XYZ file of C-alpha atoms in Angstrom:
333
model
C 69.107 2.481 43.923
C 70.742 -0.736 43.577
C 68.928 -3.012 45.772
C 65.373 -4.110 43.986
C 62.848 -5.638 46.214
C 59.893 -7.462 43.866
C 57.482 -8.349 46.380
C 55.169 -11.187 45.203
C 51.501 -13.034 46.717
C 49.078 -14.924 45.753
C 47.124 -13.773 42.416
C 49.767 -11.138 41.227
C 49.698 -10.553 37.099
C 52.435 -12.700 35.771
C 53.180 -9.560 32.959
C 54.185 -7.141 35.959
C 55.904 -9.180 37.622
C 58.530 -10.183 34.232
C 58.376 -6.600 33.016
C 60.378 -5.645 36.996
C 62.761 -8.499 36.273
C 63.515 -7.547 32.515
C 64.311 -3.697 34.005
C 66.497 -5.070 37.001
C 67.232 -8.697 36.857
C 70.590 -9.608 34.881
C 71.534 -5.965 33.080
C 75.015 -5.537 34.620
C 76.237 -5.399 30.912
C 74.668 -3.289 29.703
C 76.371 -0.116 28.758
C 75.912 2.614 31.401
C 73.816 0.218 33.604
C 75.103 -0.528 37.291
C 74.626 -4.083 39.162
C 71.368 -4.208 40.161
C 70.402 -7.359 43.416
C 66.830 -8.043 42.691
C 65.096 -9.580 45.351
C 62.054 -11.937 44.544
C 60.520 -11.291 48.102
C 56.891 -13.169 49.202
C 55.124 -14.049 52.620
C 57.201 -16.617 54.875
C 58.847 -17.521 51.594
C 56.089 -19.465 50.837
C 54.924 -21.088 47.219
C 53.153 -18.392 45.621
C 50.429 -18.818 42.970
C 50.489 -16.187 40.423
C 47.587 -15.520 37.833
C 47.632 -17.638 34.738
C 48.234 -21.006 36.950
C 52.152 -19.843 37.401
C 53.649 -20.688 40.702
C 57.360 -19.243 42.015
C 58.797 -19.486 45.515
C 60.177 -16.574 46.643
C 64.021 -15.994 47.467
C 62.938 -13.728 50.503
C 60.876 -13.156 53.079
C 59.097 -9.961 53.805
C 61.429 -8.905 56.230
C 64.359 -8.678 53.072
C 62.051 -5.703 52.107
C 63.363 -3.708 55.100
C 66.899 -2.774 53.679
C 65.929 -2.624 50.168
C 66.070 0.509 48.272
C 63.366 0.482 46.359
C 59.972 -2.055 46.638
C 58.086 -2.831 43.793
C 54.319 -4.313 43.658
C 53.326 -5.408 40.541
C 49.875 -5.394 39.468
C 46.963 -8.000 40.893
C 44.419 -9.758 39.051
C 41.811 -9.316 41.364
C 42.059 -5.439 42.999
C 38.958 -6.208 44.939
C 40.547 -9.498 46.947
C 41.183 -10.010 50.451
C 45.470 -9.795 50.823
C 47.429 -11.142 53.388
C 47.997 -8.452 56.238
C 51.840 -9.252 56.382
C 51.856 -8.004 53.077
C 49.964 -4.806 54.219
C 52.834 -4.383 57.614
C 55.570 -5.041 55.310
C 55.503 -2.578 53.053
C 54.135 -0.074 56.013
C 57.533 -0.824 57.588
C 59.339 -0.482 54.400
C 58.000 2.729 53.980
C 58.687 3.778 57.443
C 62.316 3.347 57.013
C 62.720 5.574 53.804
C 62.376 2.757 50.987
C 60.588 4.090 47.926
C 57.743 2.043 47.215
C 56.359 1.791 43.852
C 53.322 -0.490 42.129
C 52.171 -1.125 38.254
C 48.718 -1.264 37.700
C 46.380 -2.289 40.413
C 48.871 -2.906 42.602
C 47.876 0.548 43.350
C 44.957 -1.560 45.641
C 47.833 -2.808 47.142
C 49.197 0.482 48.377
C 45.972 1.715 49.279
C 45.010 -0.804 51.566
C 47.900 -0.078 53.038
C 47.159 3.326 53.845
C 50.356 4.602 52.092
C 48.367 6.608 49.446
C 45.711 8.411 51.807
C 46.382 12.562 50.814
C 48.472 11.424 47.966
C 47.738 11.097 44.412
C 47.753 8.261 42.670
C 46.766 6.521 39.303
C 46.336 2.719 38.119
C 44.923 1.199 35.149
C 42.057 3.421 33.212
C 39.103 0.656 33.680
C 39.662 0.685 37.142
C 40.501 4.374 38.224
C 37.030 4.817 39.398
C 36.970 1.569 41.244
C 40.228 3.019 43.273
C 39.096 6.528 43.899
C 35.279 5.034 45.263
C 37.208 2.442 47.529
C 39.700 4.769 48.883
C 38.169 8.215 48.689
C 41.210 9.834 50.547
C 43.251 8.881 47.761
C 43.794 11.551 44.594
C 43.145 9.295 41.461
C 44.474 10.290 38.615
C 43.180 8.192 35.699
C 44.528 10.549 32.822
C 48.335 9.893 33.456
C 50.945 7.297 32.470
C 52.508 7.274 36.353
C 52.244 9.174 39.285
C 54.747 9.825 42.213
C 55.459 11.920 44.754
C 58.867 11.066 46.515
C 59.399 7.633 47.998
C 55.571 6.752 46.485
C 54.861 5.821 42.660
C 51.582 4.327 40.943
C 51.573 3.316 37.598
C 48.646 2.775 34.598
C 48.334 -0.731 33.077
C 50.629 -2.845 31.281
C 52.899 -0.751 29.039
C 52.712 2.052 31.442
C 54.226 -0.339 34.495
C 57.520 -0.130 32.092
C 57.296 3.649 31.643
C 57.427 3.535 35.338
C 60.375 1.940 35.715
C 61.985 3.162 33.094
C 61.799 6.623 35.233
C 62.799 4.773 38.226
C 66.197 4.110 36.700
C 66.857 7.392 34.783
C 66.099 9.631 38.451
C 68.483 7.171 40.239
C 70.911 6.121 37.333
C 70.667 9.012 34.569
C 69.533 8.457 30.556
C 72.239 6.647 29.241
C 71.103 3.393 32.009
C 67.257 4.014 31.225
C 67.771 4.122 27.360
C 70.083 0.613 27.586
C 67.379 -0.813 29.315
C 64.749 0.049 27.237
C 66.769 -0.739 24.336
C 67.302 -4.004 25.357
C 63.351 -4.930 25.725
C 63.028 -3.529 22.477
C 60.936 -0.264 24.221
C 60.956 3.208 23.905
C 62.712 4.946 26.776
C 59.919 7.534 27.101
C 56.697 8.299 25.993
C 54.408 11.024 26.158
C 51.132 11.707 26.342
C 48.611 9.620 28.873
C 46.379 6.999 29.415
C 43.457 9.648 27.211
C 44.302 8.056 23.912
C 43.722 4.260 25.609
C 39.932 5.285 26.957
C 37.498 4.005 24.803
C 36.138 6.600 23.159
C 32.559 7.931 22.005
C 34.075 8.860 18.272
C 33.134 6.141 16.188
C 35.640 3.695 14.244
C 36.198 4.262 10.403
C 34.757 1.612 8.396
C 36.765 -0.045 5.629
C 34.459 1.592 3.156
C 35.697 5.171 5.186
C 38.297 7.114 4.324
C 39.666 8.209 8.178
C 40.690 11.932 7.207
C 42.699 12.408 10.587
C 44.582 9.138 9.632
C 45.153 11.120 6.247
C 46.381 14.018 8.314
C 48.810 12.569 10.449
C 50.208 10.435 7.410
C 50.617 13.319 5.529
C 52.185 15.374 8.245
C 54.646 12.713 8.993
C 55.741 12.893 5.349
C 56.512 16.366 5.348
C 57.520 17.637 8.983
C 59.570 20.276 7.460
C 56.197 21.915 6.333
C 55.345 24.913 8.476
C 52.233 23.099 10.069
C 49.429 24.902 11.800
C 46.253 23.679 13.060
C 44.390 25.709 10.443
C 46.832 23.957 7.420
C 45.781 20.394 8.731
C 41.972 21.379 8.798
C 42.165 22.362 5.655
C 43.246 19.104 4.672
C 41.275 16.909 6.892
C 37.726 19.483 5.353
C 36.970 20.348 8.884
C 36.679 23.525 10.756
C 39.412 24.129 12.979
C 37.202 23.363 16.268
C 35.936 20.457 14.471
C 39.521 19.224 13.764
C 40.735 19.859 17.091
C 37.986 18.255 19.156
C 37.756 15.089 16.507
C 41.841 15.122 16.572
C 42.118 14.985 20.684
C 39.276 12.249 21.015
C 41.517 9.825 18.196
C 44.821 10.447 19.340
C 44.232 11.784 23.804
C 46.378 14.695 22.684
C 46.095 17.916 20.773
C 47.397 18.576 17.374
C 50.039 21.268 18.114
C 51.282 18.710 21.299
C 51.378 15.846 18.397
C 53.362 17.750 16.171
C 55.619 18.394 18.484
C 56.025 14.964 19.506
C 56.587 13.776 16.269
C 59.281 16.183 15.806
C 61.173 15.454 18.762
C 60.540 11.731 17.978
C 62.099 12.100 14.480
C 65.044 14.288 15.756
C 65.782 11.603 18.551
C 65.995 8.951 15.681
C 68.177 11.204 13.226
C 70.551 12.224 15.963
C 71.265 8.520 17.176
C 71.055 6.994 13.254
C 72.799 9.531 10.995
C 75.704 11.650 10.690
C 73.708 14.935 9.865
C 74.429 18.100 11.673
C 72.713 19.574 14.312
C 71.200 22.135 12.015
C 70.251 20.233 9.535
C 68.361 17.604 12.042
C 66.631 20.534 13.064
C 65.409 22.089 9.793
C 64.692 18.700 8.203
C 62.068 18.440 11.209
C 60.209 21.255 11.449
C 62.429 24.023 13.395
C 64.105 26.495 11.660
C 67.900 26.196 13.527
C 69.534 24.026 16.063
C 69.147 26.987 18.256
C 65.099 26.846 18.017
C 65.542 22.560 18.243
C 67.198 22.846 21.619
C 64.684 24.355 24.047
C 62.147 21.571 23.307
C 64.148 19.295 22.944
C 65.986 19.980 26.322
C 62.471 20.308 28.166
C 61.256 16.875 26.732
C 64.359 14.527 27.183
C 66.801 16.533 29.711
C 69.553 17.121 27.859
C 70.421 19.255 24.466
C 70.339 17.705 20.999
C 74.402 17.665 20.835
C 74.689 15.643 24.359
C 72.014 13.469 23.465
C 73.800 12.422 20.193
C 77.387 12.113 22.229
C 75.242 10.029 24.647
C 73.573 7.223 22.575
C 75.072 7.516 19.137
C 76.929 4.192 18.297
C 75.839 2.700 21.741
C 75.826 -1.332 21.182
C 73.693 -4.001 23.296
C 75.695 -7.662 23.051
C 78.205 -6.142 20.684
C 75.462 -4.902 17.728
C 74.487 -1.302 17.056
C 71.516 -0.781 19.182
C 70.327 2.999 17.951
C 67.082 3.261 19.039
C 64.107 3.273 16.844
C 61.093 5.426 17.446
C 58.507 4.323 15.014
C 55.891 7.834 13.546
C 52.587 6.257 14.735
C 50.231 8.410 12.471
């Protein structure tokens, strides 16, 4: 996947559009990251106003979409908008000779009107999943995941999620090491977990300043003390709750529950002591929660693709621009 096809029109979202040149514009030098040609591609190569009053002329025409390997829409500011029908044929004829097609946010419209979603599933930004599903009922919307793909076709959520996106993009085509120098570089986790649950407004009221949060509490407390053999009943305790209570108030904070959190977090922490220090496997393990390196691996594997020891042979000591770049993958209580 070396060829990167960015196709632009009028009233695209500036954000989408910069987040698909920071992942393939100028990253040659990066370590582990191949040449990328990115392809700025737009209607007769005609001026082209983006939102925000930005204008760029494309390099290409549509018909530089063709040969591409993979086509990326970025998201619109107006879903509901009329688009130019060459738009439409262009990416129907990019799809019909094997390029996979991919959009952030409600560029998902995009696809739709296309047809290319009909009997596929799909996802775009929370606020406007139902929006997409009532317009094109023959699509499956999705609005609880991060991105969505099946084969040559991806969707992404909004904003951050449009760089989770492509993130995966590279890592299937290019492998961790490419994805992880990326991400590095735009200062970005190479993958998160979880969904678009813990964006969705939720009924749970906000703490006031006068209100202790006792979840808050929970998850600061956990985070200090990973090593602690944590069960949902121990952080009940703690939070005075009933375990129902606590799970139900913990899943509507946080989109997640508190077993999947934990777990999370002690990846997370693992990922950072494996790239930052020298300890051994074993002790990385213990020091987060698991009693061995043998009981670290299977998660670990499952959640990242490759075992604790590759992982720190992998991205230990990597630089970006001749600094140590070690990845840092903030606790978020």
């Amino acid at each position: 996947m070396r060829t990167v096809g960015c196709l632009i029109f009028d009233g695209v979202r500036p954000f989408d559009y910069a987040v698909i040149g920071e992942v393939w514009g100028e990253q040659a030098e990066l370590p582990g990251v191949p040449g990328f040609e990115l392809r700025i591609c737009g209607p007769d190569g005609a001026r082209v106003r983006l939102g925000g009053g930005l204008e760029r002329v494309p390099d290409f025409g549509l018909d530089a979409l063709a040969d591409c390997d993979l086509v990326v829409v970025p998201g619109v500011e107006q879903p509901d908008e009329p688009r130019d029908p060459a738009v439409h044929a262009a990416l129907r004829a990019a799809h019909a000779r094997g390029v996979t097609i991919a959009s952030l946010c409600a560029g998902a419209f995009v696809l739709a009107e296309a047809g290319l979603l009909d009997g596929r599933t799909a996802t775009t930004h929370w606020a406007l999943a139902d929006r997409l599903a009532e317009r094109f009922p023959a699509v499956d919307v999705r609005p609880e995941v991060l991105f969505t793909g099946e084969g040559r076709l991806w969707t992404s959520a909004g904003v951050a999620a449009g760089i989770d996106l492509c993130l995966h993009l590279v890592r299937a085509a290019h492998g961790e090491r490419a994805a992880a120098s990326i991400a590095r570089a735009m200062v970005t986790a190479p993958f998160r977990s979880g969904g678009q649950a813990q964006f969705i407004p939720s009924p749970v009221p906000e703490p006031t300043a006068a209100d202790d949060d006792p979840l808050a509490r929970v998850r600061t407390e956990v985070l200090a003390a990973l090593d602690t053999p944590w069960t949902v009943r121990r952080m009940a305790v703690l939070a005075l709750m009933s375990e129902r209570t606590f799970a139900r108030r913990f899943a509507a904070a946080t989109g997640t529950t508190p077993l999947r959190w934990l777990l999370d977090q002690r990846i997370l922490t693992a990922q950072r002591l494996l790239e930052d220090t020298d300890l051994p496997v074993d002790a990385v393990a213990v020091h987060c929660g698991f009693s061995s390196a043998v009981s670290l691996r299977p998660p670990f594997t499952a959640r990242l693709g490759v075992p604790p020891r590759e992982y720190r042979r992998t991205f230990r000591g990597a630089c970006v621009d001749g600094r140590p770049a070690a990845a840092r993958y903030p606790l978020v209580p």
